[in-house]
GROMACS .gro file of C-alpha atoms in nm:
model
  473
    1MET     CA    1   7.497  17.448  40.359
    2ASN     CA    2   7.184  17.273  40.466
    3LYS     CA    3   7.094  17.194  40.111
    4SER     CA    4   7.444  17.070  40.032
    5SER     CA    5   7.459  16.859  40.346
    6LYS     CA    6   7.119  16.714  40.269
    7GLY     CA    7   7.239  16.637  39.915
    8ARG     CA    8   7.547  16.455  40.043
    9GLU     CA    9   7.336  16.259  40.289
   10LEU     CA   10   7.106  16.163  40.002
   11GLN     CA   11   7.401  16.050  39.795
   12VAL     CA   12   7.530  15.839  40.086
   13LEU     CA   13   7.188  15.681  40.126
   14VAL     CA   14   7.175  15.602  39.752
   15ILE     CA   15   7.522  15.448  39.766
   16LEU     CA   16   7.429  15.241  40.071
   17LEU     CA   17   7.113  15.125  39.900
   18PHE     CA   18   7.313  15.036  39.590
   19CYS     CA   19   7.565  14.846  39.802
   20LEU     CA   20   7.287  14.662  39.977
   21CYS     CA   21   7.143  14.565  39.642
   22GLU     CA   22   7.472  14.473  39.480
   23GLY     CA   23   7.681  14.327  39.761
   24VAL     CA   24   7.645  14.099  40.060
   25LEU     CA   25   7.846  14.152  40.374
   26ASP     CA   26   7.991  13.834  40.526
   27GLU     CA   27   8.218  13.828  40.827
   28ASN     CA   28   8.400  13.507  40.724
   29GLN     CA   29   8.424  13.548  40.351
   30GLY     CA   30   8.452  13.921  40.317
   31VAL     CA   31   8.259  14.095  40.043
   32THR     CA   32   8.180  13.925  39.715
   33PHE     CA   33   8.100  14.162  39.430
   34GLN     CA   34   7.886  14.046  39.143
   35THR     CA   35   7.799  14.222  38.826
   36LEU     CA   36   7.445  14.248  38.712
   37GLY     CA   37   7.408  14.255  38.341
   38ASN     CA   38   7.380  14.052  38.031
   39VAL     CA   39   7.593  13.747  37.966
   40GLY     CA   40   7.894  13.836  37.757
   41HIS     CA   41   7.985  14.158  37.954
   42ASN     CA   42   8.305  14.160  38.156
   43ALA     CA   43   8.237  14.079  38.520
   44ALA     CA   44   8.417  14.216  38.819
   45PRO     CA   45   8.663  13.994  39.001
   46ALA     CA   46   8.531  13.795  39.293
   47VAL     CA   47   8.714  13.748  39.620
   48VAL     CA   48   8.671  13.415  39.796
   49GLY     CA   49   8.881  13.410  40.108
   50ASP     CA   50   9.233  13.495  39.999
   51THR     CA   51   9.185  13.371  39.643
   52VAL     CA   52   9.086  13.599  39.358
   53GLN     CA   53   8.864  13.456  39.085
   54THR     CA   54   8.803  13.611  38.746
   55PRO     CA   55   8.460  13.562  38.591
   56GLY     CA   56   8.448  13.406  38.248
   57SER     CA   57   8.259  13.519  37.947
   58ASP     CA   58   7.944  13.340  38.064
   59GLY     CA   59   7.951  13.496  38.409
   60SER     CA   60   8.107  13.194  38.578
   61SER     CA   61   8.427  13.220  38.774
   62ALA     CA   62   8.750  13.107  38.611
   63ALA     CA   63   9.012  12.871  38.749
   64PRO     CA   64   9.200  12.985  39.061
   65THR     CA   65   9.544  13.129  39.017
   66ASP     CA   66   9.708  12.887  39.258
   67ILE     CA   67   9.566  12.574  39.090
   68ALA     CA   68   9.852  12.344  39.191
   69ASP     CA   69   9.726  12.352  39.550
   70ASP     CA   70   9.368  12.264  39.461
   71ALA     CA   71   9.330  11.888  39.395
   72ASP     CA   72   8.958  11.922  39.321
   73ASN     CA   73   9.017  12.119  39.003
   74SER     CA   74   9.183  11.837  38.800
   75SER     CA   75   8.995  11.926  38.484
   76ALA     CA   76   9.094  12.289  38.522
   77ILE     CA   77   9.455  12.183  38.575
   78ALA     CA   78   9.448  11.968  38.262
   79ALA     CA   79   9.293  12.255  38.068
   80LEU     CA   80   9.564  12.491  38.187
   81LEU     CA   81   9.835  12.235  38.102
   82ASN     CA   82   9.685  12.189  37.759
   83SER     CA   83   9.682  12.565  37.706
   84ASP     CA   84  10.039  12.608  37.829
   85LEU     CA   85  10.177  12.325  37.613
   86LEU     CA   86  10.014  12.445  37.294
   87SER     CA   87  10.081  12.814  37.355
   88GLY     CA   88  10.314  12.918  37.075
   89TYR     CA   89  10.350  12.556  36.956
   90ASN     CA   90  10.366  12.497  36.579
   91PRO     CA   91  10.277  12.138  36.480
   92ASN     CA   92  10.427  12.189  36.135
   93ILE     CA   93  10.779  12.231  36.273
   94LEU     CA   94  11.002  11.932  36.348
   95PRO     CA   95  11.090  11.883  36.716
   96LYS     CA   96  11.459  11.909  36.630
   97TYR     CA   97  11.645  12.076  36.349
   98ASN     CA   98  11.999  11.999  36.239
   99LYS     CA   99  11.956  11.674  36.430
  100SER     CA  100  11.778  11.350  36.350
  101ASN     CA  101  11.444  11.298  36.518
  102GLU     CA  102  11.433  10.935  36.630
  103VAL     CA  103  11.095  10.768  36.588
  104SER     CA  104  11.042  10.409  36.701
  105ILE     CA  105  10.756  10.195  36.578
  106LYS     CA  106  10.610   9.872  36.710
  107ILE     CA  107  10.380   9.675  36.479
  108THR     CA  108  10.148   9.404  36.612
  109LEU     CA  109   9.927   9.189  36.390
  110ILE     CA  110   9.574   9.161  36.526
  111ASN     CA  111   9.392   8.962  36.261
  112ILE     CA  112   9.403   8.839  35.902
  113ASN     CA  113   9.068   8.966  35.777
  114ASN     CA  114   9.080   8.836  35.422
  115PHE     CA  115   9.327   8.696  35.171
  116ASP     CA  116   9.209   8.674  34.812
  117GLU     CA  117   9.464   8.456  34.633
  118LEU     CA  118   9.312   8.529  34.293
  119SER     CA  119   9.375   8.905  34.315
  120GLY     CA  120   9.654   8.898  34.575
  121GLN     CA  121   9.467   9.134  34.811
  122LEU     CA  122   9.558   9.083  35.176
  123GLU     CA  123   9.358   9.268  35.442
  124LEU     CA  124   9.518   9.294  35.786
  125THR     CA  125   9.415   9.456  36.112
  126VAL     CA  126   9.730   9.599  36.270
  127MET     CA  127   9.811   9.787  36.590
  128CYS     CA  128  10.090  10.047  36.564
  129ASP     CA  129  10.275  10.211  36.852
  130LEU     CA  130  10.502  10.508  36.767
  131ARG     CA  131  10.721  10.700  37.009
  132TRP     CA  132  10.943  11.005  36.976
  133SER     CA  133  11.068  11.293  37.189
  134ASP     CA  134  10.954  11.655  37.159
  135SER     CA  135  11.122  11.886  37.411
  136ARG     CA  136  10.868  12.159  37.338
  137LEU     CA  137  10.602  11.946  37.506
  138SER     CA  138  10.790  11.871  37.829
  139PHE     CA  139  10.653  12.014  38.156
  140ASP     CA  140  10.705  12.010  38.531
  141SER     CA  141  10.441  11.781  38.679
  142SER     CA  142  10.477  11.939  39.025
  143LYS     CA  143  10.339  12.266  38.890
  144TYR     CA  144  10.032  12.096  38.751
  145GLY     CA  145   9.890  11.900  39.039
  146GLY     CA  146  10.119  11.598  38.989
  147ILE     CA  147   9.996  11.524  38.636
  148HIS     CA  148  10.259  11.311  38.460
  149SER     CA  149  10.091  11.269  38.120
  150ILE     CA  150   9.813  11.420  37.918
  151LEU     CA  151   9.617  11.332  37.605
  152LEU     CA  152   9.618  11.582  37.321
  153PRO     CA  153   9.459  11.571  36.976
  154VAL     CA  154   9.708  11.428  36.731
  155SER     CA  155   9.644  11.719  36.495
  156ASP     CA  156   9.768  11.968  36.757
  157VAL     CA  157  10.122  11.827  36.773
  158TRP     CA  158  10.386  11.722  36.526
  159PHE     CA  159  10.366  11.355  36.421
  160PRO     CA  160  10.543  11.155  36.148
  161VAL     CA  161  10.352  11.102  35.826
  162LEU     CA  162  10.392  10.736  35.722
  163TYR     CA  163  10.292  10.553  35.406
  164ILE     CA  164  10.261  10.192  35.287
  165ILE     CA  165  10.389  10.149  34.933
  166GLN     CA  166  10.250   9.793  34.885
  167ALA     CA  167   9.892   9.916  34.919
  168TYR     CA  168   9.640   9.731  34.705
  169GLU     CA  169   9.489  10.023  34.514
  170ALA     CA  170   9.701  10.332  34.590
  171ILE     CA  171   9.981  10.434  34.826
  172MET     CA  172   9.818  10.431  35.167
  173ARG     CA  173   9.873  10.671  35.456
  174ILE     CA  174   9.841  10.509  35.797
  175GLY     CA  175   9.707  10.652  36.122
  176THR     CA  176   9.447  10.878  35.962
  177ASN     CA  177   9.173  10.752  36.195
  178SER     CA  178   9.372  10.817  36.511
  179ALA     CA  179   9.244  11.083  36.753
  180PHE     CA  180   9.490  11.136  37.038
  181VAL     CA  181   9.854  11.114  37.140
  182ARG     CA  182   9.985  11.083  37.494
  183ILE     CA  183  10.238  11.340  37.616
  184ASP     CA  184  10.464  11.248  37.911
  185SER     CA  185  10.620  11.510  38.135
  186ASN     CA  186  10.966  11.442  37.988
  187GLY     CA  187  10.843  11.527  37.639
  188THR     CA  188  10.796  11.168  37.517
  189VAL     CA  189  10.508  11.141  37.271
  190THR     CA  190  10.329  10.807  37.233
  191TRP     CA  191  10.100  10.757  36.937
  192THR     CA  192   9.903  10.431  36.946
  193PHE     CA  193   9.642  10.349  36.686
  194GLY     CA  194   9.483  10.060  36.502
  195ASP     CA  195   9.445  10.048  36.128
  196VAL     CA  196   9.338   9.817  35.846
  197PHE     CA  197   9.607   9.755  35.585
  198ASN     CA  198   9.491   9.658  35.236
  199ILE     CA  199   9.810   9.542  35.073
  200LEU     CA  200   9.909   9.361  34.756
  201CYS     CA  201  10.085   9.031  34.812
  202THR     CA  202  10.248   8.815  34.546
  203VAL     CA  203  10.091   8.468  34.563
  204ASP     CA  204  10.289   8.151  34.491
  205VAL     CA  205  10.052   7.853  34.458
  206LYS     CA  206  10.297   7.604  34.311
  207TYR     CA  207  10.248   7.370  34.606
  208PHE     CA  208   9.877   7.434  34.660
  209PRO     CA  209   9.713   7.331  34.893
  210PHE     CA  210  10.033   7.284  35.095
  211ASP     CA  211  10.162   7.629  35.001
  212LYS     CA  212  10.324   7.892  35.221
  213GLN     CA  213  10.287   8.261  35.145
  214SER     CA  214  10.524   8.539  35.247
  215CYS     CA  215  10.419   8.904  35.224
  216THR     CA  216  10.651   9.199  35.286
  217VAL     CA  217  10.514   9.543  35.378
  218SER     CA  218  10.724   9.861  35.373
  219ILE     CA  219  10.636  10.159  35.594
  220LEU     CA  220  10.810  10.477  35.478
  221ALA     CA  221  10.837  10.828  35.619
  222TRP     CA  222  10.808  10.962  35.267
  223TYR     CA  223  10.850  11.335  35.335
  224TYR     CA  224  11.162  11.321  35.550
  225ARG     CA  225  11.530  11.274  35.484
  226ARG     CA  226  11.748  11.052  35.696
  227GLU     CA  227  11.925  11.350  35.851
  228GLU     CA  228  11.586  11.483  35.962
  229MET     CA  229  11.429  11.166  36.096
  230SER     CA  230  11.527  10.806  36.166
  231LEU     CA  231  11.266  10.531  36.182
  232TYR     CA  232  11.345  10.204  36.356
  233ALA     CA  233  11.157   9.903  36.495
  234GLN     CA  234  11.100   9.878  36.869
  235SER     CA  235  11.067   9.499  36.851
  236SER     CA  236  11.129   9.233  36.589
  237GLN     CA  237  10.817   9.039  36.690
  238LEU     CA  238  10.511   9.087  36.472
  239ILE     CA  239  10.292   8.835  36.655
  240ASN     CA  240  10.162   8.884  37.007
  241GLU     CA  241   9.982   8.576  37.136
  242GLU     CA  242   9.769   8.794  37.363
  243PHE     CA  243   9.630   9.010  37.083
  244THR     CA  244   9.675   8.815  36.758
  245SER     CA  245   9.371   8.614  36.652
  246GLU     CA  246   9.392   8.284  36.465
  247SER     CA  247   9.275   8.262  36.106
  248ALA     CA  248   9.034   7.995  35.985
  249GLN     CA  249   9.228   7.934  35.662
  250TRP     CA  250   9.587   8.022  35.750
  251ASP     CA  251   9.843   7.932  36.014
  252ILE     CA  252  10.080   8.216  36.105
  253ASN     CA  253  10.448   8.122  36.114
  254VAL     CA  254  10.551   8.312  36.425
  255ASP     CA  255  10.927   8.267  36.387
  256GLU     CA  256  10.927   8.386  36.026
  257SER     CA  257  10.694   8.684  36.080
  258THR     CA  258  10.925   8.966  36.186
  259VAL     CA  259  10.971   9.344  36.185
  260TYR     CA  260  11.308   9.483  36.083
  261ASN     CA  261  11.484   9.802  35.977
  262LYS     CA  262  11.538   9.858  35.607
  263THR     CA  263  11.799  10.075  35.439
  264ARG     CA  264  11.766  10.111  35.065
  265ASP     CA  265  12.031  10.381  35.022
  266SER     CA  266  12.180  10.670  35.215
  267THR     CA  267  11.952  10.927  35.053
  268GLY     CA  268  11.628  10.731  35.070
  269PRO     CA  269  11.347  10.800  35.316
  270PRO     CA  270  11.341  10.631  35.657
  271GLU     CA  271  11.184  10.286  35.629
  272VAL     CA  272  11.074   9.989  35.837
  273GLN     CA  273  10.952   9.660  35.691
  274PHE     CA  274  10.758   9.370  35.835
  275ASN     CA  275  10.724   9.024  35.685
  276LEU     CA  276  10.418   8.806  35.735
  277SER     CA  277  10.462   8.433  35.672
  278ILE     CA  278  10.150   8.216  35.661
  279THR     CA  279  10.080   7.852  35.574
  280ARG     CA  280   9.753   7.731  35.431
  281ARG     CA  281   9.541   7.496  35.639
  282HIS     CA  282   9.506   7.214  35.388
  283GLY     CA  283   9.266   6.977  35.567
  284PHE     CA  284   8.962   7.101  35.375
  285TYR     CA  285   9.134   7.065  35.037
  286ILE     CA  286   9.257   6.713  35.115
  287VAL     CA  287   8.902   6.599  35.191
  288TYR     CA  288   8.734   6.806  34.921
  289ILE     CA  289   8.974   6.763  34.628
  290ILE     CA  290   9.266   6.524  34.675
  291VAL     CA  291   9.087   6.222  34.825
  292PRO     CA  292   8.798   6.224  34.572
  293VAL     CA  293   9.041   6.260  34.283
  294MET     CA  294   9.247   5.963  34.400
  295LEU     CA  295   8.936   5.749  34.451
  296LEU     CA  296   8.817   5.833  34.101
  297SER     CA  297   9.155   5.732  33.963
  298ILE     CA  298   9.138   5.396  34.139
  299ILE     CA  299   8.787   5.339  34.004
  300ASN     CA  300   8.914   5.433  33.662
  301THR     CA  301   9.175   5.158  33.689
  302LEU     CA  302   8.928   4.894  33.807
  303VAL     CA  303   8.717   4.916  33.492
  304PHE     CA  304   8.945   4.654  33.334
  305LEU     CA  305   8.826   4.403  33.594
  306MET     CA  306   8.469   4.444  33.479
  307PRO     CA  307   8.344   4.180  33.232
  308VAL     CA  308   8.335   4.302  32.878
  309THR     CA  309   7.987   4.160  32.833
  310CYS     CA  310   7.833   4.380  33.106
  311GLY     CA  311   7.853   4.684  32.881
  312GLU     CA  312   7.924   4.936  33.160
  313ARG     CA  313   8.293   4.987  33.098
  314MET     CA  314   8.258   5.284  32.867
  315SER     CA  315   7.995   5.462  33.076
  316VAL     CA  316   8.211   5.437  33.390
  317SER     CA  317   8.522   5.559  33.207
  318VAL     CA  318   8.344   5.856  33.050
  319THR     CA  319   8.184   5.952  33.383
  320VAL     CA  320   8.520   5.948  33.561
  321CYS     CA  321   8.676   6.156  33.284
  322LEU     CA  322   8.406   6.421  33.317
  323SER     CA  323   8.453   6.421  33.696
  324PHE     CA  324   8.818   6.516  33.651
  325VAL     CA  325   8.709   6.811  33.437
  326ILE     CA  326   8.484   6.930  33.721
  327PHE     CA  327   8.766   6.902  33.975
  328MET     CA  328   8.997   7.099  33.747
  329ASP     CA  329   8.740   7.377  33.742
  330THR     CA  330   8.717   7.364  34.123
  331ILE     CA  331   9.092   7.402  34.158
  332ASN     CA  332   9.096   7.681  33.902
  333ASN     CA  333   8.851   7.877  34.119
  334ASN     CA  334   9.088   7.859  34.417
  335VAL     CA  335   9.422   7.946  34.261
  336PRO     CA  336   9.536   8.256  34.068
  337GLU     CA  337   9.507   8.258  33.693
  338SER     CA  338   9.880   8.243  33.643
  339SER     CA  339  10.089   7.999  33.446
  340SER     CA  340  10.409   8.083  33.630
  341PRO     CA  341  10.431   7.896  33.850
  342MET     CA  342  10.149   7.652  33.783
  343ALA     CA  343  10.014   7.460  34.081
  344GLU     CA  344  10.144   7.103  34.108
  345ILE     CA  345   9.800   6.981  34.205
  346TYR     CA  346   9.666   7.131  33.882
  347LYS     CA  347   9.926   6.938  33.683
  348TYR     CA  348   9.834   6.626  33.879
  349VAL     CA  349   9.463   6.646  33.802
  350LEU     CA  350   9.542   6.731  33.440
  351SER     CA  351   9.760   6.418  33.419
  352LEU     CA  352   9.481   6.208  33.567
  353LEU     CA  353   9.245   6.353  33.309
  354VAL     CA  354   9.484   6.240  33.035
  355GLN     CA  355   9.507   5.900  33.203
  356SER     CA  356   9.128   5.877  33.203
  357ALA     CA  357   9.122   5.956  32.831
  358ILE     CA  358   9.381   5.683  32.773
  359THR     CA  359   9.164   5.442  32.974
  360ILE     CA  360   8.866   5.514  32.748
  361PHE     CA  361   9.084   5.448  32.444
  362LEU     CA  362   9.207   5.117  32.590
  363CYS     CA  363   8.851   5.011  32.674
  364VAL     CA  364   8.753   5.068  32.313
  365ILE     CA  365   9.040   4.849  32.194
  366SER     CA  366   8.940   4.577  32.441
  367LEU     CA  367   8.582   4.582  32.314
  368VAL     CA  368   8.703   4.559  31.954
  369LEU     CA  369   8.923   4.259  32.035
  370PHE     CA  370   8.642   4.088  32.221
  371SER     CA  371   8.404   4.138  31.927
  372CYS     CA  372   8.638   3.999  31.663
  373LYS     CA  373   8.532   3.680  31.482
  374GLY     CA  374   8.734   3.411  31.314
  375ASP     CA  375   9.074   3.270  31.389
  376VAL     CA  376   9.338   3.466  31.573
  377PRO     CA  377   9.640   3.541  31.355
  378PHE     CA  378   9.953   3.344  31.435
  379CYS     CA  379  10.152   3.658  31.520
  380VAL     CA  380   9.886   3.771  31.767
  381GLN     CA  381   9.886   3.428  31.926
  382GLY     CA  382  10.262   3.451  31.964
  383VAL     CA  383  10.237   3.786  32.137
  384VAL     CA  384   9.966   3.658  32.369
  385LYS     CA  385  10.168   3.349  32.456
  386THR     CA  386  10.471   3.564  32.527
  387LEU     CA  387  10.274   3.795  32.755
  388ARG     CA  388  10.104   3.514  32.945
  389PHE     CA  389  10.396   3.274  32.982
  390LYS     CA  390  10.705   3.490  32.954
  391TYR     CA  391  10.822   3.487  33.315
  392SER     CA  392  10.731   3.127  33.416
  393SER     CA  393  10.687   2.919  33.105
  394SER     CA  394  10.794   2.599  33.284
  395SER     CA  395  10.569   2.648  33.581
  396ARG     CA  396  10.272   2.412  33.594
  397CYS     CA  397  10.052   2.662  33.768
  398CYS     CA  398  10.099   2.923  33.501
  399LYS     CA  399   9.978   2.708  33.213
  400ARG     CA  400   9.624   2.671  33.102
  401LYS     CA  401   9.480   2.373  33.282
  402VAL     CA  402   9.271   2.150  33.057
  403VAL     CA  403   9.058   1.859  33.180
  404VAL     CA  404   9.061   1.566  32.934
  405MET     CA  405   8.792   1.301  32.963
  406ARG     CA  406   8.919   0.955  32.870
  407VAL     CA  407   8.635   0.734  32.755
  408THR     CA  408   8.652   0.350  32.751
  409PRO     CA  409   8.404   0.117  32.588
  410ASP     CA  410   8.099   0.013  32.784
  411ILE     CA  411   8.132  -0.312  32.979
  412LYS     CA  412   7.887  -0.480  32.749
  413TYR     CA  413   8.127  -0.440  32.460
  414ALA     CA  414   8.460  -0.465  32.641
  415THR     CA  415   8.674  -0.774  32.663
  416ASP     CA  416   8.740  -0.951  32.988
  417MET     CA  417   9.077  -0.775  33.041
  418LEU     CA  418   8.902  -0.435  33.050
  419LYS     CA  419   8.645  -0.536  33.308
  420CYS     CA  420   8.879  -0.423  33.591
  421ASN     CA  421   8.899  -0.064  33.454
  422ASP     CA  422   8.666   0.216  33.541
  423ASN     CA  423   8.426   0.331  33.280
  424ILE     CA  424   8.541   0.697  33.284
  425SER     CA  425   8.846   0.860  33.444
  426LYS     CA  426   8.981   1.220  33.463
  427VAL     CA  427   9.339   1.320  33.395
  428ASP     CA  428   9.511   1.661  33.399
  429ALA     CA  429   9.676   1.752  33.074
  430PHE     CA  430   9.909   2.041  32.987
  431GLY     CA  431   9.967   1.951  32.630
  432GLU     CA  432  10.095   2.205  32.385
  433SER     CA  433   9.825   2.116  32.141
  434VAL     CA  434   9.559   2.243  32.386
  435ASP     CA  435   9.750   2.562  32.468
  436ASP     CA  436   9.769   2.652  32.105
  437ILE     CA  437   9.394   2.706  32.101
  438ILE     CA  438   9.364   3.086  32.157
  439ASP     CA  439   9.046   3.274  32.073
  440TRP     CA  440   8.967   3.646  32.063
  441GLU     CA  441   8.808   3.639  32.406
  442TYR     CA  442   9.135   3.514  32.549
  443VAL     CA  443   9.322   3.788  32.361
  444SER     CA  444   9.084   4.051  32.506
  445ARG     CA  445   9.134   3.924  32.861
  446THR     CA  446   9.510   3.934  32.817
  447PHE     CA  447   9.486   4.289  32.687
  448ASP     CA  448   9.272   4.391  32.989
  449ILE     CA  449   9.530   4.254  33.233
  450TYR     CA  450   9.818   4.451  33.086
  451ALA     CA  451   9.609   4.763  33.026
  452GLY     CA  452   9.501   4.764  33.391
  453VAL     CA  453   9.861   4.720  33.507
  454ILE     CA  454   9.978   5.007  33.285
  455VAL     CA  455   9.704   5.245  33.401
  456LEU     CA  456   9.758   5.155  33.767
  457SER     CA  457  10.135   5.203  33.736
  458LEU     CA  458  10.081   5.540  33.572
  459PHE     CA  459   9.848   5.649  33.854
  460VAL     CA  460  10.089   5.539  34.128
  461THR     CA  461  10.383   5.708  33.957
  462LEU     CA  462  10.199   6.039  33.913
  463SER     CA  463  10.069   6.036  34.270
  464VAL     CA  464  10.404   5.956  34.430
  465TYR     CA  465  10.589   6.215  34.221
  466THR     CA  466  10.336   6.491  34.289
  467PHE     CA  467  10.305   6.447  34.663
  468VAL     CA  468  10.676   6.386  34.720
  469THR     CA  469  10.747   6.710  34.531
  470ILE     CA  470  10.492   6.901  34.739
  471CYS     CA  471  10.595   6.754  35.075
  472ILE     CA  472  10.969   6.803  35.021
  473SER     CA  473  10.910   7.169  34.948
   0.00000   0.00000   0.00000
């Protein structure tokens, strides 16, 4: 008995020593038990007041059971909500079956990054806002510390897969760079992301540089049928003055840039389209192309006012002609290489180039006429007379004015009756015999007058027709 009693006493002492080593007695908190051992072993539950905590795998205590009453554990509440929402959730399953899942989309243009008219590539920065309802993700906010919404990775929930079919290189999927979606307590899912759209736009440069381009982009839910999902626009406005940036080369036509629903057929995929209408800012092209071209044309016309003897007519005409070739190359570098439709400004410069070539040809004829020797043929004189006197043949001011010097004998040899007359007097004569004297120089000057009028009339006609056509459009 003594030995057994001593053994029990020894066991009690060992237990007390173990308890003293392992536990701490506290009058207010009770006893907190901790487990000594390596990290990764299961720890014993800890009691803090009336709340039981379960240690985690790293030895730390887990979230309290009654987390809704503890406002300081917001991260733990969000983690628990995240776990509860995704528990048993399959992101590959539609929110609703045998019923259309309504998805709304709002598209806002942020910036026109680049528009290459030669290739038709249009690069846009766009903000998209999609919303739909998923009842599997609804929760009672009162049970989770008053949390009304939570962010979840987009890959953890179901989301619509959307494509752009007007992509520049290949059909483009949008939203691939997005990270999160917002889940509201009523199950509403909001997916907001920004993306860069590289699309192919048909360019019409007929009225360059006063042209207006219109690009249509289709966003399709390619995988879904209409009975499974419906896609519709939240708003018809594509432009938001608060977010949309101005472009240096293009003005955005706000009223014509819209978002709208599109229905191709009853069996086609859900689709939404947006149309972007932009107008070119033409100030640079007016100063850089149009004004210099018109000034060159005027100079080209004025060569007929230059004296034939100065010898600079041909050099000026050839220089102007070559300048038009350079401007045609400049325009060609700014418009697509397409003949349908051809830019009106291209036709205009081409016409002025032809006019310049005609001017060179007329200058050559004028030089040939001026260099002719001998008498002017009677038929040529008749043509010249007709051209110079056709509209006012009876007008004194339109005839060649000839000064005739009447000479009288010197007073030494004159009779007494002539002593009262002046020695020399001047009279104006418009006799036909004087007008009949027409030389080749006179023919050349007549030719220059009518050649200049013809070239100037051609320039004015081409200019008026071209710019009226462009402006009316």
